[in-house]
CSV table of C-alpha atoms and ligand atoms in Angstrom, one decimal:
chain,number,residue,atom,x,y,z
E,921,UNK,CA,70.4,5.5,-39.5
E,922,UNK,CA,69.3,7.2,-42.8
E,923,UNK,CA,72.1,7.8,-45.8
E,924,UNK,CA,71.5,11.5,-46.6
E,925,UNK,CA,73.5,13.4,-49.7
E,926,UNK,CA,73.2,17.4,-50.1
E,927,UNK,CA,74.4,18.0,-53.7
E,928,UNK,CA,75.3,22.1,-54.8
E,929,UNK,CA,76.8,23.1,-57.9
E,930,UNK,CA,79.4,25.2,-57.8
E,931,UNK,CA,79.0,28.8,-59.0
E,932,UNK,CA,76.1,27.6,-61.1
E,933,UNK,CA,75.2,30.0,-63.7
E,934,UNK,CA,78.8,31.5,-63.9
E,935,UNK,CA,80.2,27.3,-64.2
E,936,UNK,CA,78.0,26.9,-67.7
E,937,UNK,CA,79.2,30.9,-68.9
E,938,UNK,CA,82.9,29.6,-68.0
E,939,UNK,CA,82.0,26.1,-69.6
E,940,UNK,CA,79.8,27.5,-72.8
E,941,UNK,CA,82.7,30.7,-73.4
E,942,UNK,CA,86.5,29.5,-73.1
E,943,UNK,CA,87.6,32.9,-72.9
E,944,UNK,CA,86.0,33.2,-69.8
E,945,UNK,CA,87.7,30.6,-67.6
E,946,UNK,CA,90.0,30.9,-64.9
E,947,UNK,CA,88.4,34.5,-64.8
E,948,UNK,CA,86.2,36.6,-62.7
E,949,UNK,CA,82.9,36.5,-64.2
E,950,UNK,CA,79.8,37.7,-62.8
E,951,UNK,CA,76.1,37.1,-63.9
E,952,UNK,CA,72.9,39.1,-62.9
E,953,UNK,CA,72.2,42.9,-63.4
E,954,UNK,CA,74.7,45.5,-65.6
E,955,UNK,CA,76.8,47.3,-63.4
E,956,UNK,CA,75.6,50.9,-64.7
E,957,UNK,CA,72.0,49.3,-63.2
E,958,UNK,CA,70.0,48.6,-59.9
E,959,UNK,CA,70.4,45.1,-60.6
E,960,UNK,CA,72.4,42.9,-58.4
E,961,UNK,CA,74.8,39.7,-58.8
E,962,UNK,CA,73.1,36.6,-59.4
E,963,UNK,CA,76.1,34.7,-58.9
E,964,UNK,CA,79.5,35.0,-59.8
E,965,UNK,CA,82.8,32.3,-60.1
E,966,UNK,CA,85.2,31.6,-57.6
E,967,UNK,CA,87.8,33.9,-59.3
E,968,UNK,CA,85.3,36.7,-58.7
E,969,UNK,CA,84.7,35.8,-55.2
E,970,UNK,CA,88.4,36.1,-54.3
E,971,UNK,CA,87.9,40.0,-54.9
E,972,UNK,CA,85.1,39.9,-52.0
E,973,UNK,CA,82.0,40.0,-55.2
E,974,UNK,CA,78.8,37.6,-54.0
E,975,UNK,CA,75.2,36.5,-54.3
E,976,UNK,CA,72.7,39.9,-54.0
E,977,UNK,CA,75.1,42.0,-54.1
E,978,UNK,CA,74.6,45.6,-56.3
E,979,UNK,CA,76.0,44.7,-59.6
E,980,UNK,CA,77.4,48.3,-59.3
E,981,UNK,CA,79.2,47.8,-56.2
E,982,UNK,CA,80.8,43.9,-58.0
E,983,UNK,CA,82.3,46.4,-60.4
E,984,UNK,CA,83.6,48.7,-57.6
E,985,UNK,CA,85.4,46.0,-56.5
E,986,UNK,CA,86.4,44.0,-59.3
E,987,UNK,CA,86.6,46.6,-63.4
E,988,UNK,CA,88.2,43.7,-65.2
E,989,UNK,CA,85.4,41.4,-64.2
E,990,UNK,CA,82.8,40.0,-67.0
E,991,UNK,CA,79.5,40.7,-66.5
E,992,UNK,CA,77.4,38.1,-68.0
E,993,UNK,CA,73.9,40.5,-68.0
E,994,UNK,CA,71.6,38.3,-70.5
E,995,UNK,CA,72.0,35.5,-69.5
E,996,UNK,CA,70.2,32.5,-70.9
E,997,UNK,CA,68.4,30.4,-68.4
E,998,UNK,CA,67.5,27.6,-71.0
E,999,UNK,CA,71.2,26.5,-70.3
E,1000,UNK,CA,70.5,26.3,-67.1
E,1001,UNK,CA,67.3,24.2,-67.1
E,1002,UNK,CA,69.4,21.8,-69.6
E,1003,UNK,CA,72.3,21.3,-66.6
E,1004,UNK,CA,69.6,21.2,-64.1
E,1005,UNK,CA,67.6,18.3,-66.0
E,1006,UNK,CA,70.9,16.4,-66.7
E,1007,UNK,CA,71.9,16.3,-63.2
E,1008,UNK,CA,68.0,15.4,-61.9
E,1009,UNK,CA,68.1,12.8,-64.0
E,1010,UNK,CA,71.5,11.2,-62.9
E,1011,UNK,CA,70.1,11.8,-59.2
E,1012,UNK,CA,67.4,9.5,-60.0
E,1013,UNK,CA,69.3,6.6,-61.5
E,1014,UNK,CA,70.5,6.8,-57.7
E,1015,UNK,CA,67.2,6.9,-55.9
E,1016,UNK,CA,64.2,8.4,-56.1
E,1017,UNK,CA,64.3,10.0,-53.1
E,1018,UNK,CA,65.1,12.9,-54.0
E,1019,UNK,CA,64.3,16.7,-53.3
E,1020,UNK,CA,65.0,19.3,-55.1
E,1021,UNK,CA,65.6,22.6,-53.7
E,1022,UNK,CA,66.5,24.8,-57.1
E,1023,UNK,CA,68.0,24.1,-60.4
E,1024,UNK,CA,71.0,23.1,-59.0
E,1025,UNK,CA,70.5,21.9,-55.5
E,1026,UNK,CA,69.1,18.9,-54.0
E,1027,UNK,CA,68.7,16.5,-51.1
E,1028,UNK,CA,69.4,12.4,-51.8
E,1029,UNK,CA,68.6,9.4,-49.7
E,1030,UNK,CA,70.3,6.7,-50.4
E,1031,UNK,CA,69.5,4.7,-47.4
E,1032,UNK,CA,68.2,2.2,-49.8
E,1033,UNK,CA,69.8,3.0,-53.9
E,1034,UNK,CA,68.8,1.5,-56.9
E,1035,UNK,CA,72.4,0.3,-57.2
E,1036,UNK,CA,72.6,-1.8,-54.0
E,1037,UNK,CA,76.0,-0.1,-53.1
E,1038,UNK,CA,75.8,0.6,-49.2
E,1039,UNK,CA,78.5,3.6,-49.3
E,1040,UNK,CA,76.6,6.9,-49.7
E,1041,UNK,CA,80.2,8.7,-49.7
E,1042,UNK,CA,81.0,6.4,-52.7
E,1043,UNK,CA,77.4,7.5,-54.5
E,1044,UNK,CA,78.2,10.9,-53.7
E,1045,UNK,CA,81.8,10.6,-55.5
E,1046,UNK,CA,79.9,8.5,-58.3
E,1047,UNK,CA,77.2,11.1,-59.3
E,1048,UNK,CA,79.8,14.4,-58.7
E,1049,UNK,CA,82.1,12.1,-61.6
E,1050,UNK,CA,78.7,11.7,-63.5
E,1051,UNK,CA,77.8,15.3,-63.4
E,1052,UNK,CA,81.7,16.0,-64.5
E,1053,UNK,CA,81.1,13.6,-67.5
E,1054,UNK,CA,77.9,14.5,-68.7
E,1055,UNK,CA,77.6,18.5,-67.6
E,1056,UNK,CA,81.1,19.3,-67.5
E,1057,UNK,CA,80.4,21.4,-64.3
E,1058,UNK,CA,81.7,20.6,-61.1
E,1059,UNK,CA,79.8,19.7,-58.2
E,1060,UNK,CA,80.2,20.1,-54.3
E,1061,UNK,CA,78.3,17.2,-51.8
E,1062,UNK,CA,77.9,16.4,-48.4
E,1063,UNK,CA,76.9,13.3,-46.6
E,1064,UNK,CA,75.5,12.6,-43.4
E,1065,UNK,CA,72.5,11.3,-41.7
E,1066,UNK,CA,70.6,13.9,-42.2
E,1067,UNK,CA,69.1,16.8,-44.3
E,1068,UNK,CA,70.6,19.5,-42.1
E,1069,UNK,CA,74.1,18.2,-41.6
E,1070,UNK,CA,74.8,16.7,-45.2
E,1071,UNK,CA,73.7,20.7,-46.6
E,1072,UNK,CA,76.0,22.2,-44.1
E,1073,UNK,CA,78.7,19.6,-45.0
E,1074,UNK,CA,78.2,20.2,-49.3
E,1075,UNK,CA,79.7,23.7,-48.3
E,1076,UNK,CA,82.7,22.8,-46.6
E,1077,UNK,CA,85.0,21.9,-49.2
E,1078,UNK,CA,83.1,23.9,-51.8
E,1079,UNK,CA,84.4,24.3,-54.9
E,1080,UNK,CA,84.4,20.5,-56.3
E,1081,UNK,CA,84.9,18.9,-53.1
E,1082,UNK,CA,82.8,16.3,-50.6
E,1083,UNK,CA,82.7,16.3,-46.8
E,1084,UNK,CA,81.6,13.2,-45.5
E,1085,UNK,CA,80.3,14.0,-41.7
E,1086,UNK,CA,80.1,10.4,-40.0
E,1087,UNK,CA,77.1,10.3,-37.1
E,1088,UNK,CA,80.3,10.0,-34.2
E,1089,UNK,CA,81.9,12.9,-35.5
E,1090,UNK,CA,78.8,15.2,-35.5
E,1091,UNK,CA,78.5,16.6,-32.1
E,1092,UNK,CA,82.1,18.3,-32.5
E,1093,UNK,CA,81.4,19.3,-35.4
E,1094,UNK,CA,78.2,21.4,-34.5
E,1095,UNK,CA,79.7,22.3,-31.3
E,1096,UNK,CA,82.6,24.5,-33.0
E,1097,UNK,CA,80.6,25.6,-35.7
E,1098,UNK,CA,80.1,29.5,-36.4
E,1099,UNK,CA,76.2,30.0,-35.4
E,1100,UNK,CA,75.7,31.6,-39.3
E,1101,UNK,CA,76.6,28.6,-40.9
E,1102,UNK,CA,73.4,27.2,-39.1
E,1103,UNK,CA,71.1,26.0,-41.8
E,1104,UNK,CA,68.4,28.8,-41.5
E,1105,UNK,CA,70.1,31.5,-39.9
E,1106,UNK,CA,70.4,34.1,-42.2
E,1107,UNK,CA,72.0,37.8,-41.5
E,1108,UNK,CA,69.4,38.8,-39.6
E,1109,UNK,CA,68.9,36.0,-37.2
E,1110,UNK,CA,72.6,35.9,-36.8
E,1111,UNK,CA,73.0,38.9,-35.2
E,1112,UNK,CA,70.0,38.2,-32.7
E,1113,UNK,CA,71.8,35.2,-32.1
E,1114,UNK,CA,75.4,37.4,-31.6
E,1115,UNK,CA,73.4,39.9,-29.3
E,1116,UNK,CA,72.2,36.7,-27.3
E,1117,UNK,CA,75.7,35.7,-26.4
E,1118,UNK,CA,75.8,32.9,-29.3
E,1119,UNK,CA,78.5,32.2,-31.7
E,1120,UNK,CA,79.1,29.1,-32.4
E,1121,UNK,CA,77.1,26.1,-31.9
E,1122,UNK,CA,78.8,24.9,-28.4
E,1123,UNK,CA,77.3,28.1,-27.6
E,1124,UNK,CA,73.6,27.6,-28.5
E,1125,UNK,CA,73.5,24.3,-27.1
E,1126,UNK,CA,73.9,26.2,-23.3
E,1127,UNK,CA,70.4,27.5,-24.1
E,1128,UNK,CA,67.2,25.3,-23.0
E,1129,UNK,CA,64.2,25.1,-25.1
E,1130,UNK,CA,62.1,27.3,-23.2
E,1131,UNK,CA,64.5,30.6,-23.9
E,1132,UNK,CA,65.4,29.5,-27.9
E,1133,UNK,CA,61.4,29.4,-28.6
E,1134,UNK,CA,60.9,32.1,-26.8
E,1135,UNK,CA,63.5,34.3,-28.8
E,1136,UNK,CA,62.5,32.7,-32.0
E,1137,UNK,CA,59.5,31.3,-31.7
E,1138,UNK,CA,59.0,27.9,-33.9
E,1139,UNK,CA,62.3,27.8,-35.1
E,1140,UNK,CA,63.1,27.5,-31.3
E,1141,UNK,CA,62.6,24.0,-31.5
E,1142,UNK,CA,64.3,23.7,-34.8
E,1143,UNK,CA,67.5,25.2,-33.6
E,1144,UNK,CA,67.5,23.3,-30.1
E,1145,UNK,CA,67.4,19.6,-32.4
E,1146,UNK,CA,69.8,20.6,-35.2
E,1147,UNK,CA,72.7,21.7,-32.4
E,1148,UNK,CA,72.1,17.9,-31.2
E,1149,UNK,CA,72.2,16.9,-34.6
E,1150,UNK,CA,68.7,15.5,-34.4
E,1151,UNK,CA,66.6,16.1,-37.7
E,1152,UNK,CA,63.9,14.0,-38.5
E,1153,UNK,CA,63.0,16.0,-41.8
E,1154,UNK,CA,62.4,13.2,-44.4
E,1155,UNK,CA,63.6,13.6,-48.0
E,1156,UNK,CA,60.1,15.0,-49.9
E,1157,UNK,CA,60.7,14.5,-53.2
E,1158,UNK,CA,56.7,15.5,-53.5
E,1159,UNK,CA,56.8,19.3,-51.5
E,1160,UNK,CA,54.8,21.6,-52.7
E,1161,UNK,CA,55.7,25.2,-52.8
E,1162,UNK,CA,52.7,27.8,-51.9
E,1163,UNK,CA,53.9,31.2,-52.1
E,1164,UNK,CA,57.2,33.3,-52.8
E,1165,UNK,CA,57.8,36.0,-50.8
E,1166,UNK,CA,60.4,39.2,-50.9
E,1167,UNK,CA,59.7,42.1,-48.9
E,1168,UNK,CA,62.0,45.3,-48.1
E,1169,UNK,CA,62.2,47.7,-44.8
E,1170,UNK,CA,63.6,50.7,-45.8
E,1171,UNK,CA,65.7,52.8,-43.5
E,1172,UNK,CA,63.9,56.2,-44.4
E,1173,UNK,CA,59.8,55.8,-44.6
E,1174,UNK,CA,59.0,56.1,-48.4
E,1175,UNK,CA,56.0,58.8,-49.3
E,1176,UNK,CA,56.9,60.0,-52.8
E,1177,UNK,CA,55.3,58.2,-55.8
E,1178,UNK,CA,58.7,57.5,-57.8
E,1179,UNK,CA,60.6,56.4,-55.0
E,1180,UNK,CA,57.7,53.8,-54.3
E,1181,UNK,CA,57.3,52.5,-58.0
E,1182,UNK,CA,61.5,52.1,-57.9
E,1183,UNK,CA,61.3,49.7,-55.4
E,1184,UNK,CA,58.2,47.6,-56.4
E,1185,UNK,CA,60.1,47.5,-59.4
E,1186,UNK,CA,63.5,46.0,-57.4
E,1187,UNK,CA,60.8,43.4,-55.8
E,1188,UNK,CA,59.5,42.6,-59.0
E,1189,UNK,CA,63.0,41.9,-60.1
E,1190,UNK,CA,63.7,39.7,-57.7
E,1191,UNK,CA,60.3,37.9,-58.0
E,1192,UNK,CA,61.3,37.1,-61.5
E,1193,UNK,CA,64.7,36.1,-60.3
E,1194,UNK,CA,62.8,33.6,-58.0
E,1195,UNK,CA,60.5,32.7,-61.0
E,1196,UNK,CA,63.1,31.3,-63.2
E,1197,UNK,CA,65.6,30.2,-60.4
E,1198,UNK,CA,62.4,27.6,-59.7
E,1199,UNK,CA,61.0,27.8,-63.0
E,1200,UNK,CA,58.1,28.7,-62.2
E,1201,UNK,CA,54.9,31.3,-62.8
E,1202,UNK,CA,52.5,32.8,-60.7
E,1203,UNK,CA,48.7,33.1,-60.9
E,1204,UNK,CA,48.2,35.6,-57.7
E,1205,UNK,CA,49.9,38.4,-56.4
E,1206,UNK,CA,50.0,40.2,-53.4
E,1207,UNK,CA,50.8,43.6,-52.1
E,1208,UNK,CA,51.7,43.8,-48.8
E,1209,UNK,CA,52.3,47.6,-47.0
E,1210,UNK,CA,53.5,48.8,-43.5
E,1211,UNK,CA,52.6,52.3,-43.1
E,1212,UNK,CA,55.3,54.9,-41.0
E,1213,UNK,CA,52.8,53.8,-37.8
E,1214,UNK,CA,53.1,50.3,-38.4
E,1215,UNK,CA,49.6,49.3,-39.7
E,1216,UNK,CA,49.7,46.6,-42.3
E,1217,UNK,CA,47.8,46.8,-45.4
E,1218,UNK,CA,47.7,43.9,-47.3
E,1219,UNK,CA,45.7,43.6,-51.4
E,1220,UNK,CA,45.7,40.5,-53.5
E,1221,UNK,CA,44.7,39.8,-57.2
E,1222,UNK,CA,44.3,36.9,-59.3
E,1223,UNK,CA,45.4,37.0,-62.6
E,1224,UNK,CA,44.8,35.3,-65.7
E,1225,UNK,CA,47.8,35.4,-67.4
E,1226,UNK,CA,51.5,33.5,-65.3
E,1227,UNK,CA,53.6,36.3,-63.6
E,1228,UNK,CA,57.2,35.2,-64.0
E,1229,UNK,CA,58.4,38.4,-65.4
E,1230,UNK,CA,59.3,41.9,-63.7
E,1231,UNK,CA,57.0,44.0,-66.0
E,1232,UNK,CA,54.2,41.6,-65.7
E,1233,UNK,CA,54.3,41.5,-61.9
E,1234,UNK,CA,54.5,45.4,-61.9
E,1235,UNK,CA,51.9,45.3,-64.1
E,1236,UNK,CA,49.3,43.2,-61.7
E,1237,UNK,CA,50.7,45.4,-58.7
E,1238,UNK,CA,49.3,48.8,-59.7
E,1239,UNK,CA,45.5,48.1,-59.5
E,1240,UNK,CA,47.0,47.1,-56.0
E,1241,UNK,CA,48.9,49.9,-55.1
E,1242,UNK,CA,46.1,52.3,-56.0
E,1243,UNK,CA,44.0,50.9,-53.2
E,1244,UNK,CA,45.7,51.8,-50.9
E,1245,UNK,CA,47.5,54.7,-49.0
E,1246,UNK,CA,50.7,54.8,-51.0
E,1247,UNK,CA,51.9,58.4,-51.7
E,1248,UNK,CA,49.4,59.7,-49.0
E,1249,UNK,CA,51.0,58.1,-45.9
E,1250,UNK,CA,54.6,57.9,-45.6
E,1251,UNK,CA,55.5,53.9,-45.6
E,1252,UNK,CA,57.9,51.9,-44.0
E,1253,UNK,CA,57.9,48.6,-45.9
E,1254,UNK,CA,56.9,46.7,-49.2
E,1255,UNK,CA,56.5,43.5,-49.7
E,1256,UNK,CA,55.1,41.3,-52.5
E,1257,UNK,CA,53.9,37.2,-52.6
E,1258,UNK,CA,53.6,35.3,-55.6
E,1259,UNK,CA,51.0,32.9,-54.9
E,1260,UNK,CA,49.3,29.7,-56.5
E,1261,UNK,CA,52.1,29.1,-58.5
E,1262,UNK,CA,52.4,26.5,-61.0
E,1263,UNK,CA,55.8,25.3,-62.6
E,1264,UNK,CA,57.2,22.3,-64.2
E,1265,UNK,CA,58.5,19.4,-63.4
E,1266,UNK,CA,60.6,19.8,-59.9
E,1267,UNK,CA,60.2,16.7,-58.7
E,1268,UNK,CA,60.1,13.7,-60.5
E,1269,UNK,CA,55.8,13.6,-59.9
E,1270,UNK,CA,55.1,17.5,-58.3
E,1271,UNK,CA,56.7,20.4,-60.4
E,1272,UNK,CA,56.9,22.5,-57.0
E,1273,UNK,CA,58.8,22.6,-53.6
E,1274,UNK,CA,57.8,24.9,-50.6
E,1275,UNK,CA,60.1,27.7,-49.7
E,1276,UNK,CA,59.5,31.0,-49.3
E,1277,UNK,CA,62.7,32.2,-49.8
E,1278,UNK,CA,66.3,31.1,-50.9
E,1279,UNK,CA,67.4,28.5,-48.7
E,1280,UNK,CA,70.0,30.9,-47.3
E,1281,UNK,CA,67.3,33.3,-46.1
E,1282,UNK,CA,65.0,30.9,-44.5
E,1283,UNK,CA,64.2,31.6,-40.9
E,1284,UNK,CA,64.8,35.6,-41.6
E,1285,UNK,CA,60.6,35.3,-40.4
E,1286,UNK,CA,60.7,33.9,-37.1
E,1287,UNK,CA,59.2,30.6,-36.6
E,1288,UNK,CA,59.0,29.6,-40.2
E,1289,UNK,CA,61.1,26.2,-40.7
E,1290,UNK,CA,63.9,25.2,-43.5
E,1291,UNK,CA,62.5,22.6,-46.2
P,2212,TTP,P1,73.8,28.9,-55.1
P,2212,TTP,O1,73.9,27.4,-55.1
P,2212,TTP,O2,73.4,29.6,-53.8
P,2212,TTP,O3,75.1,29.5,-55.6
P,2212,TTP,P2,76.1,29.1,-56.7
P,2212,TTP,O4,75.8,27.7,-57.2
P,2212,TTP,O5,76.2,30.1,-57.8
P,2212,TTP,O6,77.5,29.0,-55.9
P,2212,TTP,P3,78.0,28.0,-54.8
P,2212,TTP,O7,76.9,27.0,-54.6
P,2212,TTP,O8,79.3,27.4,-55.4
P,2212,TTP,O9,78.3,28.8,-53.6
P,2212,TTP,O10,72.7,29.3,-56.2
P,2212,TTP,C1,72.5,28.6,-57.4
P,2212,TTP,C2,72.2,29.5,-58.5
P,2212,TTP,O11,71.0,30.2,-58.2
P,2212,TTP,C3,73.2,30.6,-58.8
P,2212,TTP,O12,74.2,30.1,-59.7
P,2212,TTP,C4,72.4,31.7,-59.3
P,2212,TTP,C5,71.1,31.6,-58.7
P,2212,TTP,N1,71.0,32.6,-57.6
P,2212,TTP,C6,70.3,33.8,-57.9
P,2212,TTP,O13,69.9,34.0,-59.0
P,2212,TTP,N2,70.2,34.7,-56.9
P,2212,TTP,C7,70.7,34.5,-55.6
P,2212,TTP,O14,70.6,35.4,-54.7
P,2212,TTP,C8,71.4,33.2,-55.3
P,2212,TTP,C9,71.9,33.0,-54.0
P,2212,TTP,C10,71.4,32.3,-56.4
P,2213,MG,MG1,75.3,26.1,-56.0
């Protein structure tokens, strides 16, 4: 039986602005895009949440729901790396098994620890007091004996908190679980799953094999093991991430020129959110279209120079976007991939980890497997 840990900071980038600004604590703060903008919250703290503000959301519609809030709008990632290396670094003087899955997320085992001490759920307390000391941020962990519990179990008693889900407590525990708290079932997935009769987990695990892959192809499988709480996914600390992928259908087929360009831009944005989330650049880019009729259209380019910011991925897009139909042909959906990208160091020995989205969106494609 493996000793698995899932460690998450708590409202990351919004913990260092409360840490690094005083006046800011105990205060709704929110970090991304101005609320006059397009832009949308990167994150935001707990004292923001409580007025319903979260992750992706329009920054226009976090003000709508919260005036007093402060909007943190340049933020400055170099902070962030600094927290992220601290806390890498006090993983490792645990094990060096471990996985990260962005600045301030990663997957431990401790099966076998550099400090001989057989207690993951005591390691797990030891490096959230470490991260305390040395970071003064707070984080949230889970333990179990696996990847796919202990992630599930970091969220439970999020902020600050630890869930310890022993191997004899797991089958309740997935039985009476909402089906959207399933590692990889995003919004979209999660109301297949709801129009399939499934809610909770008790619920999935009525469903054979044959039916899951058959409504969700790979992840079929995925889905049928995790409600068993079977995952054999080892801790990688070497993954390597290919490609980043963000893609938009819009509800009303797009043919005019400006309305196009605004939301390659929105994609770009996000592609650079991606970029420095992972720390990371790009050296290929590609376009991907879905006319009104449903034909795909895909253009790719190398480029000589790393893509990690919005106006540089925009940039590399128009040669794209001029080979093809746009603004002739009314389209249904954009999409753009950052490809051979190159970043530094995530793991201790590879700088990258594959994922093609956030970890929360995984599985949105059908068939394509959580880390
Ligand atoms: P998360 O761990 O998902 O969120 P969080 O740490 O802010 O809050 P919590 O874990 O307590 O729920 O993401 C880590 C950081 O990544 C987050 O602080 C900001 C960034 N991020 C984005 O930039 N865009 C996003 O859509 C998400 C989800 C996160
Ligand atoms: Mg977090």
């Amino acid at each position: 039986m493996r000793k698995i840990i899932h460690v998450d900071m708590d409202a990351f980038y919004a913990s260092v602005e409360q840490r690094d600004n005083p006046e800011f604590r105990g205060k709704p703060v929110v970090v991304g895009g101005p609320p006059n903008s397009r832009g949308v919250v990167s994150t935001c703290s707990y004292e923001a949440r409580a007025y319903g503000i979260h992750s992706a959301m329009p920054s226009s519609r976090a003000y709508k729901l919260c005036p007093h809030a402060i909007f943190v709008c340049h933020h400055d990632f170099t902070k962030y790396k600094e927290a992220s290396q601290v806390i890498r670094k006090i993983f490792y003087s645990y094990t060096d098994l471990v996985e990260p899955l962005s600045l301030d997320e990663a997957y431990l085992d401790v099966t076998a620890n550099k400090v001989k001490n057989p207690s993951a759920t005591r390691i797990a307390e030891e490096i959230r007091r470490e991260i305390k000391k040395q970071t003064g941020l707070t984080a949230s962990a889970g333990v179990s004996y696996n990847k796919f519990i202990a992630k599930i179990a970091s969220d439970i008693n999020k902020p600050d908190g630890l869930t310890v889900i022993l191997p004899e407590e797991a089958p309740e525990f997935l039985e009476a679980l909402p089906i959207g708290k399933f590692f990889g079932v995003g919004k979209k997935t999660e109301k297949r799953m709801h129009s399939l009769g499934i809610k909770t987990g008790a619920d999935l695990k009525k469903l054979d094999m044959f039916t899951l892959i058959e409504h969700f192809g790979k992840a079929g499988h995925y889905f049928y093991h995790a409600v068993r709480g079977m995952d054999e996914r080892p801790v990688e600390p070497c993954r390597e991430r290919k490609s980043l992928g963000r893609e938009n259908t819009f509800a009303r087929d797009l043919l005019n020129m400006q309305d196009i360009m605004k939301e390659l831009k929105i994609l770009a944005e996000k592609g650079q959110e991606d970029c420095e989330r992972l720390n990371i650049q790009a050296y290929q880019i590609n376009l991907k279209i879905k006319y009104h009729d449903f034909r795909v259209s895909t253009r790719s380019r190398l480029s000589a120079t790393g893509l990690n910011r919005a106006d540089r991925i925009l940039e590399a897009l128009s040669p794209l976007l001029e080979k093809t139909e746009a603004g002739k042909i009314p389209l249904r959906l954009l999409g753009i991939t950052l490809g051979r990208l190159e970043g530094e160091t995530f793991g201790k020995m590879n700088p990258q980890l594959e994922l093609d989205f956030h970890p929360k969106d995984i599985l949105e494609e059908p068939g394509k497997l959580p880390p």
